[in-house]
mmCIF file with all atom_site columns, C-alpha atoms in Angstrom:
data_model
loop_
_atom_site.group_PDB
_atom_site.id
_atom_site.type_symbol
_atom_site.label_atom_id
_atom_site.label_alt_id
_atom_site.label_comp_id
_atom_site.label_asym_id
_atom_site.label_entity_id
_atom_site.label_seq_id
_atom_site.pdbx_PDB_ins_code
_atom_site.Cartn_x
_atom_site.Cartn_y
_atom_site.Cartn_z
_atom_site.occupancy
_atom_site.B_iso_or_equiv
_atom_site.pdbx_formal_charge
_atom_site.auth_seq_id
_atom_site.auth_comp_id
_atom_site.auth_asym_id
_atom_site.auth_atom_id
_atom_site.pdbx_PDB_model_num
ATOM 1   C CA . MET T 1 1   ? 105.584 154.087 136.911 1.00 0.00 ? 25  MET T CA 1
ATOM 2   C CA . VAL T 1 2   ? 106.872 150.306 136.870 1.00 0.00 ? 26  VAL T CA 1
ATOM 3   C CA . VAL T 1 3   ? 106.470 148.675 132.924 1.00 0.00 ? 27  VAL T CA 1
ATOM 4   C CA . ILE T 1 4   ? 106.708 144.951 133.652 1.00 0.00 ? 28  ILE T CA 1
ATOM 5   C CA . ASP T 1 5   ? 106.706 142.849 130.095 1.00 0.00 ? 29  ASP T CA 1
ATOM 6   C CA . ASP T 1 6   ? 108.523 139.730 129.213 1.00 0.00 ? 30  ASP T CA 1
ATOM 7   C CA . HIS T 1 7   ? 108.646 140.516 125.583 1.00 0.00 ? 31  HIS T CA 1
ATOM 8   C CA . PRO T 1 8   ? 111.473 143.037 124.975 1.00 0.00 ? 32  PRO T CA 1
ATOM 9   C CA . ALA T 1 9   ? 109.826 145.034 121.851 1.00 0.00 ? 33  ALA T CA 1
ATOM 10  C CA . ILE T 1 10  ? 107.011 145.806 124.103 1.00 0.00 ? 34  ILE T CA 1
ATOM 11  C CA . LEU T 1 11  ? 108.394 146.587 127.485 1.00 0.00 ? 35  LEU T CA 1
ATOM 12  C CA . SER T 1 12  ? 110.667 149.137 124.810 1.00 0.00 ? 36  SER T CA 1
ATOM 13  C CA . GLY T 1 13  ? 107.736 150.310 123.164 1.00 0.00 ? 37  GLY T CA 1
ATOM 14  C CA . VAL T 1 14  ? 105.358 151.125 126.334 1.00 0.00 ? 38  VAL T CA 1
ATOM 15  C CA . GLU T 1 15  ? 108.528 152.448 128.025 1.00 0.00 ? 39  GLU T CA 1
ATOM 16  C CA . MET T 1 16  ? 109.330 154.763 125.755 1.00 0.00 ? 40  MET T CA 1
ATOM 17  C CA . TRP T 1 17  ? 105.460 155.930 124.818 1.00 0.00 ? 41  TRP T CA 1
ATOM 18  C CA . TYR T 1 18  ? 104.871 156.167 128.433 1.00 0.00 ? 42  TYR T CA 1
ATOM 19  C CA . SER T 1 19  ? 107.948 158.497 129.010 1.00 0.00 ? 43  SER T CA 1
ATOM 20  C CA . ALA T 1 20  ? 107.568 160.667 125.636 1.00 0.00 ? 44  ALA T CA 1
ATOM 21  C CA . SER T 1 21  ? 103.896 161.633 127.299 1.00 0.00 ? 45  SER T CA 1
ATOM 22  C CA . PRO T 1 22  ? 103.531 165.093 127.919 1.00 0.00 ? 46  PRO T CA 1
ATOM 23  C CA . ARG T 1 23  ? 101.808 164.270 130.948 1.00 0.00 ? 47  ARG T CA 1
ATOM 24  C CA . LEU T 1 24  ? 104.835 163.873 133.050 1.00 0.00 ? 48  LEU T CA 1
ATOM 25  C CA . ILE T 1 25  ? 104.456 160.632 133.264 1.00 0.00 ? 49  ILE T CA 1
ATOM 26  C CA . THR T 1 26  ? 107.924 159.044 134.650 1.00 0.00 ? 50  THR T CA 1
ATOM 27  C CA . VAL T 1 27  ? 109.072 155.205 134.317 1.00 0.00 ? 51  VAL T CA 1
ATOM 28  C CA . VAL T 1 28  ? 111.053 154.523 137.343 1.00 0.00 ? 52  VAL T CA 1
ATOM 29  C CA . ALA T 1 29  ? 111.680 151.047 136.102 1.00 0.00 ? 53  ALA T CA 1
ATOM 30  C CA . ALA T 1 30  ? 111.175 148.344 133.737 1.00 0.00 ? 54  ALA T CA 1
ATOM 31  C CA . GLY T 1 31  ? 111.506 144.856 133.546 1.00 0.00 ? 55  GLY T CA 1
ATOM 32  C CA . ALA T 1 32  ? 110.998 141.179 132.308 1.00 0.00 ? 56  ALA T CA 1
ATOM 33  C CA . SER T 1 33  ? 109.787 139.932 135.459 1.00 0.00 ? 57  SER T CA 1
ATOM 34  C CA . VAL T 1 34  ? 108.095 141.304 138.675 1.00 0.00 ? 58  VAL T CA 1
ATOM 35  C CA . ARG T 1 35  ? 110.866 140.863 140.908 1.00 0.00 ? 59  ARG T CA 1
ATOM 36  C CA . GLU T 1 36  ? 113.139 142.609 138.371 1.00 0.00 ? 60  GLU T CA 1
ATOM 37  C CA . ALA T 1 37  ? 111.226 145.567 138.270 1.00 0.00 ? 61  ALA T CA 1
ATOM 38  C CA . TRP T 1 38  ? 109.562 145.986 141.425 1.00 0.00 ? 62  TRP T CA 1
ATOM 39  C CA . THR T 1 39  ? 112.656 146.315 143.225 1.00 0.00 ? 63  THR T CA 1
ATOM 40  C CA . ALA T 1 40  ? 114.316 149.815 144.107 1.00 0.00 ? 64  ALA T CA 1
ATOM 41  C CA . PRO T 1 41  ? 113.585 152.190 142.645 1.00 0.00 ? 65  PRO T CA 1
ATOM 42  C CA . GLY T 1 42  ? 110.639 150.455 140.811 1.00 0.00 ? 66  GLY T CA 1
ATOM 43  C CA . SER T 1 43  ? 109.683 149.637 144.672 1.00 0.00 ? 67  SER T CA 1
ATOM 44  C CA . THR T 1 44  ? 108.641 153.420 145.133 1.00 0.00 ? 68  THR T CA 1
ATOM 45  C CA . ALA T 1 45  ? 105.898 153.550 141.956 1.00 0.00 ? 69  ALA T CA 1
ATOM 46  C CA . ASP T 1 46  ? 102.512 154.678 142.391 1.00 0.00 ? 70  ASP T CA 1
ATOM 47  C CA . VAL T 1 47  ? 101.470 153.001 139.136 1.00 0.00 ? 71  VAL T CA 1
ATOM 48  C CA . VAL T 1 48  ? 102.444 149.464 137.791 1.00 0.00 ? 72  VAL T CA 1
ATOM 49  C CA . VAL T 1 49  ? 101.837 148.183 134.161 1.00 0.00 ? 73  VAL T CA 1
ATOM 50  C CA . LEU T 1 50  ? 101.824 144.465 134.251 1.00 0.00 ? 74  LEU T CA 1
ATOM 51  C CA . ASP T 1 51  ? 101.822 141.746 131.337 1.00 0.00 ? 75  ASP T CA 1
ATOM 52  C CA . LEU T 1 52  ? 99.201  139.677 132.899 1.00 0.00 ? 76  LEU T CA 1
ATOM 53  C CA . GLN T 1 53  ? 100.335 136.640 131.202 1.00 0.00 ? 77  GLN T CA 1
ATOM 54  C CA . LEU T 1 54  ? 104.097 137.360 131.989 1.00 0.00 ? 78  LEU T CA 1
ATOM 55  C CA . GLY T 1 55  ? 104.843 134.141 129.832 1.00 0.00 ? 79  GLY T CA 1
ATOM 56  C CA . GLU T 1 56  ? 102.512 131.976 131.573 1.00 0.00 ? 80  GLU T CA 1
ATOM 57  C CA . THR T 1 57  ? 99.097  130.546 130.918 1.00 0.00 ? 81  THR T CA 1
ATOM 58  C CA . VAL T 1 58  ? 97.602  132.163 133.804 1.00 0.00 ? 82  VAL T CA 1
ATOM 59  C CA . PRO T 1 59  ? 97.952  136.000 134.914 1.00 0.00 ? 83  PRO T CA 1
ATOM 60  C CA . ALA T 1 60  ? 101.146 136.584 137.392 1.00 0.00 ? 84  ALA T CA 1
ATOM 61  C CA . PHE T 1 61  ? 98.742  138.462 140.030 1.00 0.00 ? 85  PHE T CA 1
ATOM 62  C CA . SER T 1 62  ? 100.334 136.348 142.903 1.00 0.00 ? 86  SER T CA 1
ATOM 63  C CA . SER T 1 63  ? 103.743 137.591 142.180 1.00 0.00 ? 87  SER T CA 1
ATOM 64  C CA . LEU T 1 64  ? 103.147 140.968 142.259 1.00 0.00 ? 88  LEU T CA 1
ATOM 65  C CA . ARG T 1 65  ? 100.289 140.804 145.554 1.00 0.00 ? 89  ARG T CA 1
ATOM 66  C CA . ARG T 1 66  ? 103.157 139.108 147.451 1.00 0.00 ? 90  ARG T CA 1
ATOM 67  C CA . LEU T 1 67  ? 105.353 141.868 146.863 1.00 0.00 ? 91  LEU T CA 1
ATOM 68  C CA . VAL T 1 68  ? 102.698 144.676 147.119 1.00 0.00 ? 92  VAL T CA 1
ATOM 69  C CA . ASP T 1 69  ? 101.843 143.117 150.517 1.00 0.00 ? 93  ASP T CA 1
ATOM 70  C CA . ALA T 1 70  ? 105.265 142.976 151.758 1.00 0.00 ? 94  ALA T CA 1
ATOM 71  C CA . ASP T 1 71  ? 105.140 146.163 153.468 1.00 0.00 ? 95  ASP T CA 1
ATOM 72  C CA . ARG T 1 72  ? 101.843 146.069 154.278 1.00 0.00 ? 96  ARG T CA 1
ATOM 73  C CA . PRO T 1 73  ? 100.800 144.714 157.960 1.00 0.00 ? 97  PRO T CA 1
ATOM 74  C CA . GLN T 1 74  ? 98.159  141.958 158.209 1.00 0.00 ? 98  GLN T CA 1
ATOM 75  C CA . LEU T 1 75  ? 95.773  143.725 160.067 1.00 0.00 ? 99  LEU T CA 1
ATOM 76  C CA . SER T 1 76  ? 92.826  141.414 161.823 1.00 0.00 ? 100 SER T CA 1
ATOM 77  C CA . THR T 1 77  ? 89.054  142.135 160.569 1.00 0.00 ? 101 THR T CA 1
ATOM 78  C CA . ARG T 1 78  ? 88.549  143.826 164.222 1.00 0.00 ? 102 ARG T CA 1
ATOM 79  C CA . GLU T 1 79  ? 91.512  146.315 163.732 1.00 0.00 ? 103 GLU T CA 1
ATOM 80  C CA . GLU T 1 80  ? 90.327  147.141 160.339 1.00 0.00 ? 104 GLU T CA 1
ATOM 81  C CA . ASN T 1 81  ? 87.017  147.393 161.911 1.00 0.00 ? 105 ASN T CA 1
ATOM 82  C CA . VAL T 1 82  ? 87.828  149.994 164.651 1.00 0.00 ? 106 VAL T CA 1
ATOM 83  C CA . LEU T 1 83  ? 89.922  151.728 162.678 1.00 0.00 ? 107 LEU T CA 1
ATOM 84  C CA . ILE T 1 84  ? 87.791  152.512 160.006 1.00 0.00 ? 108 ILE T CA 1
ATOM 85  C CA . GLU T 1 85  ? 84.687  153.225 162.271 1.00 0.00 ? 109 GLU T CA 1
ATOM 86  C CA . TRP T 1 86  ? 87.419  155.611 164.533 1.00 0.00 ? 110 TRP T CA 1
ATOM 87  C CA . PHE T 1 87  ? 88.110  157.466 161.206 1.00 0.00 ? 111 PHE T CA 1
ATOM 88  C CA . GLN T 1 88  ? 84.391  158.186 160.962 1.00 0.00 ? 112 GLN T CA 1
ATOM 89  C CA . SER T 1 89  ? 83.627  159.028 164.186 1.00 0.00 ? 113 SER T CA 1
ATOM 90  C CA . GLU T 1 90  ? 83.985  161.886 166.689 1.00 0.00 ? 114 GLU T CA 1
ATOM 91  C CA . SER T 1 91  ? 85.698  160.170 169.547 1.00 0.00 ? 115 SER T CA 1
ATOM 92  C CA . LYS T 1 92  ? 86.827  156.853 170.692 1.00 0.00 ? 116 LYS T CA 1
ATOM 93  C CA . GLU T 1 93  ? 84.069  156.798 173.161 1.00 0.00 ? 117 GLU T CA 1
ATOM 94  C CA . LEU T 1 94  ? 81.666  156.997 170.157 1.00 0.00 ? 118 LEU T CA 1
ATOM 95  C CA . VAL T 1 95  ? 83.496  154.394 168.597 1.00 0.00 ? 119 VAL T CA 1
ATOM 96  C CA . ALA T 1 96  ? 83.226  152.235 171.755 1.00 0.00 ? 120 ALA T CA 1
ATOM 97  C CA . GLN T 1 97  ? 79.970  152.962 172.145 1.00 0.00 ? 121 GLN T CA 1
ATOM 98  C CA . ARG T 1 98  ? 78.674  151.869 168.220 1.00 0.00 ? 122 ARG T CA 1
ATOM 99  C CA . LEU T 1 99  ? 80.955  148.163 168.731 1.00 0.00 ? 123 LEU T CA 1
ATOM 100 C CA . GLY T 1 100 ? 79.827  147.843 172.275 1.00 0.00 ? 124 GLY T CA 1
ATOM 101 C CA . ILE T 1 101 ? 83.336  147.541 173.494 1.00 0.00 ? 125 ILE T CA 1
ATOM 102 C CA . SER T 1 102 ? 85.263  149.948 176.066 1.00 0.00 ? 126 SER T CA 1
ATOM 103 C CA . VAL T 1 103 ? 87.615  152.725 174.762 1.00 0.00 ? 127 VAL T CA 1
ATOM 104 C CA . ARG T 1 104 ? 90.077  150.984 176.708 1.00 0.00 ? 128 ARG T CA 1
ATOM 105 C CA . THR T 1 105 ? 89.661  148.153 174.294 1.00 0.00 ? 129 THR T CA 1
ATOM 106 C CA . VAL T 1 106 ? 89.273  150.809 171.255 1.00 0.00 ? 130 VAL T CA 1
ATOM 107 C CA . ASN T 1 107 ? 92.608  151.969 172.424 1.00 0.00 ? 131 ASN T CA 1
ATOM 108 C CA . SER T 1 108 ? 94.212  148.494 172.832 1.00 0.00 ? 132 SER T CA 1
ATOM 109 C CA . TYR T 1 109 ? 93.245  147.577 168.774 1.00 0.00 ? 133 TYR T CA 1
ATOM 110 C CA . LEU T 1 110 ? 94.555  151.275 167.542 1.00 0.00 ? 134 LEU T CA 1
ATOM 111 C CA . ASP T 1 111 ? 97.821  150.546 169.278 1.00 0.00 ? 135 ASP T CA 1
ATOM 112 C CA . ARG T 1 112 ? 97.967  146.978 167.404 1.00 0.00 ? 136 ARG T CA 1
ATOM 113 C CA . VAL T 1 113 ? 97.471  149.004 164.498 1.00 0.00 ? 137 VAL T CA 1
ATOM 114 C CA . ARG T 1 114 ? 99.990  151.597 165.186 1.00 0.00 ? 138 ARG T CA 1
ATOM 115 C CA . ILE T 1 115 ? 102.670 148.634 166.187 1.00 0.00 ? 139 ILE T CA 1
ATOM 116 C CA . LYS T 1 116 ? 102.091 146.262 162.996 1.00 0.00 ? 140 LYS T CA 1
ATOM 117 C CA . TYR T 1 117 ? 102.441 149.754 160.960 1.00 0.00 ? 141 TYR T CA 1
ATOM 118 C CA . ALA T 1 118 ? 105.629 150.228 162.567 1.00 0.00 ? 142 ALA T CA 1
ATOM 119 C CA . ASN T 1 119 ? 106.602 146.745 162.211 1.00 0.00 ? 143 ASN T CA 1
ATOM 120 C CA . VAL T 1 120 ? 106.378 146.756 158.422 1.00 0.00 ? 144 VAL T CA 1
ATOM 121 C CA . GLY T 1 121 ? 108.914 150.172 158.329 1.00 0.00 ? 145 GLY T CA 1
ATOM 122 C CA . ARG T 1 122 ? 105.476 152.263 158.224 1.00 0.00 ? 146 ARG T CA 1
ATOM 123 C CA . PRO T 1 123 ? 105.134 154.197 161.271 1.00 0.00 ? 147 PRO T CA 1
ATOM 124 C CA . ALA T 1 124 ? 102.100 155.804 161.651 1.00 0.00 ? 148 ALA T CA 1
ATOM 125 C CA . ARG T 1 125 ? 101.905 157.769 164.873 1.00 0.00 ? 149 ARG T CA 1
ATOM 126 C CA . THR T 1 126 ? 98.732  160.139 164.521 1.00 0.00 ? 150 THR T CA 1
ATOM 127 C CA . LYS T 1 127 ? 95.533  159.815 162.803 1.00 0.00 ? 151 LYS T CA 1
ATOM 128 C CA . ALA T 1 128 ? 96.258  161.679 160.272 1.00 0.00 ? 152 ALA T CA 1
ATOM 129 C CA . SER T 1 129 ? 99.054  159.305 159.406 1.00 0.00 ? 153 SER T CA 1
ATOM 130 C CA . LEU T 1 130 ? 96.847  156.327 159.451 1.00 0.00 ? 154 LEU T CA 1
ATOM 131 C CA . VAL T 1 131 ? 94.080  157.010 157.567 1.00 0.00 ? 155 VAL T CA 1
ATOM 132 C CA . ALA T 1 132 ? 96.909  158.040 155.197 1.00 0.00 ? 156 ALA T CA 1
ATOM 133 C CA . ARG T 1 133 ? 98.245  154.458 155.642 1.00 0.00 ? 157 ARG T CA 1
ATOM 134 C CA . ALA T 1 134 ? 94.669  153.316 155.389 1.00 0.00 ? 158 ALA T CA 1
ATOM 135 C CA . VAL T 1 135 ? 93.687  155.081 151.975 1.00 0.00 ? 159 VAL T CA 1
ATOM 136 C CA . GLN T 1 136 ? 97.279  153.613 150.828 1.00 0.00 ? 160 GLN T CA 1
ATOM 137 C CA . ASP T 1 137 ? 96.375  150.324 151.274 1.00 0.00 ? 161 ASP T CA 1
ATOM 138 C CA . GLY T 1 138 ? 93.303  150.040 150.042 1.00 0.00 ? 162 GLY T CA 1
ATOM 139 C CA . LEU T 1 139 ? 91.481  149.978 153.466 1.00 0.00 ? 163 LEU T CA 1
ATOM 140 C CA . VAL T 1 140 ? 89.473  152.475 153.177 1.00 0.00 ? 164 VAL T CA 1
ATOM 141 C CA . ASP T 1 141 ? 88.236  155.443 150.420 1.00 0.00 ? 165 ASP T CA 1
ATOM 142 C CA . VAL T 1 142 ? 88.483  159.183 150.883 1.00 0.00 ? 166 VAL T CA 1
ATOM 143 C CA . ASP T 1 143 ? 85.240  159.695 149.959 1.00 0.00 ? 167 ASP T CA 1
ATOM 144 C CA . ASP T 1 144 ? 84.398  157.058 153.089 1.00 0.00 ? 168 ASP T CA 1
ATOM 145 C CA . LEU T 1 145 ? 86.059  159.504 155.596 1.00 0.00 ? 169 LEU T CA 1
#
């Protein structure tokens, strides 16, 4: 977990509260800004507790969004559609039929997706690893598979 708050008392209190939790919550990083806390080892955290104001009058979502999106590939809408359809289908042939494209085109879209994941340092060579990446990135929910 990463804790981000620009008030030292709040930051210390939240960090201590989670660290003392009997549920094995590990605070891997804490800081007064997104940039300070969301770098190694904070970049490995699964959960972020964020002060939405961070001393500003508007929420600081944009800073966090930029850092989170940095390791996510920018997939086109069609690439996402083909990927999700493939996850929910028995074969690439069925995907092609449902989307009105050729199997070769399905393969091209899937190859592009794999290349984009590799380019951001998150290779996904198999269908299982692509499913894992898509779930991690919020493209698909496990219940939808």
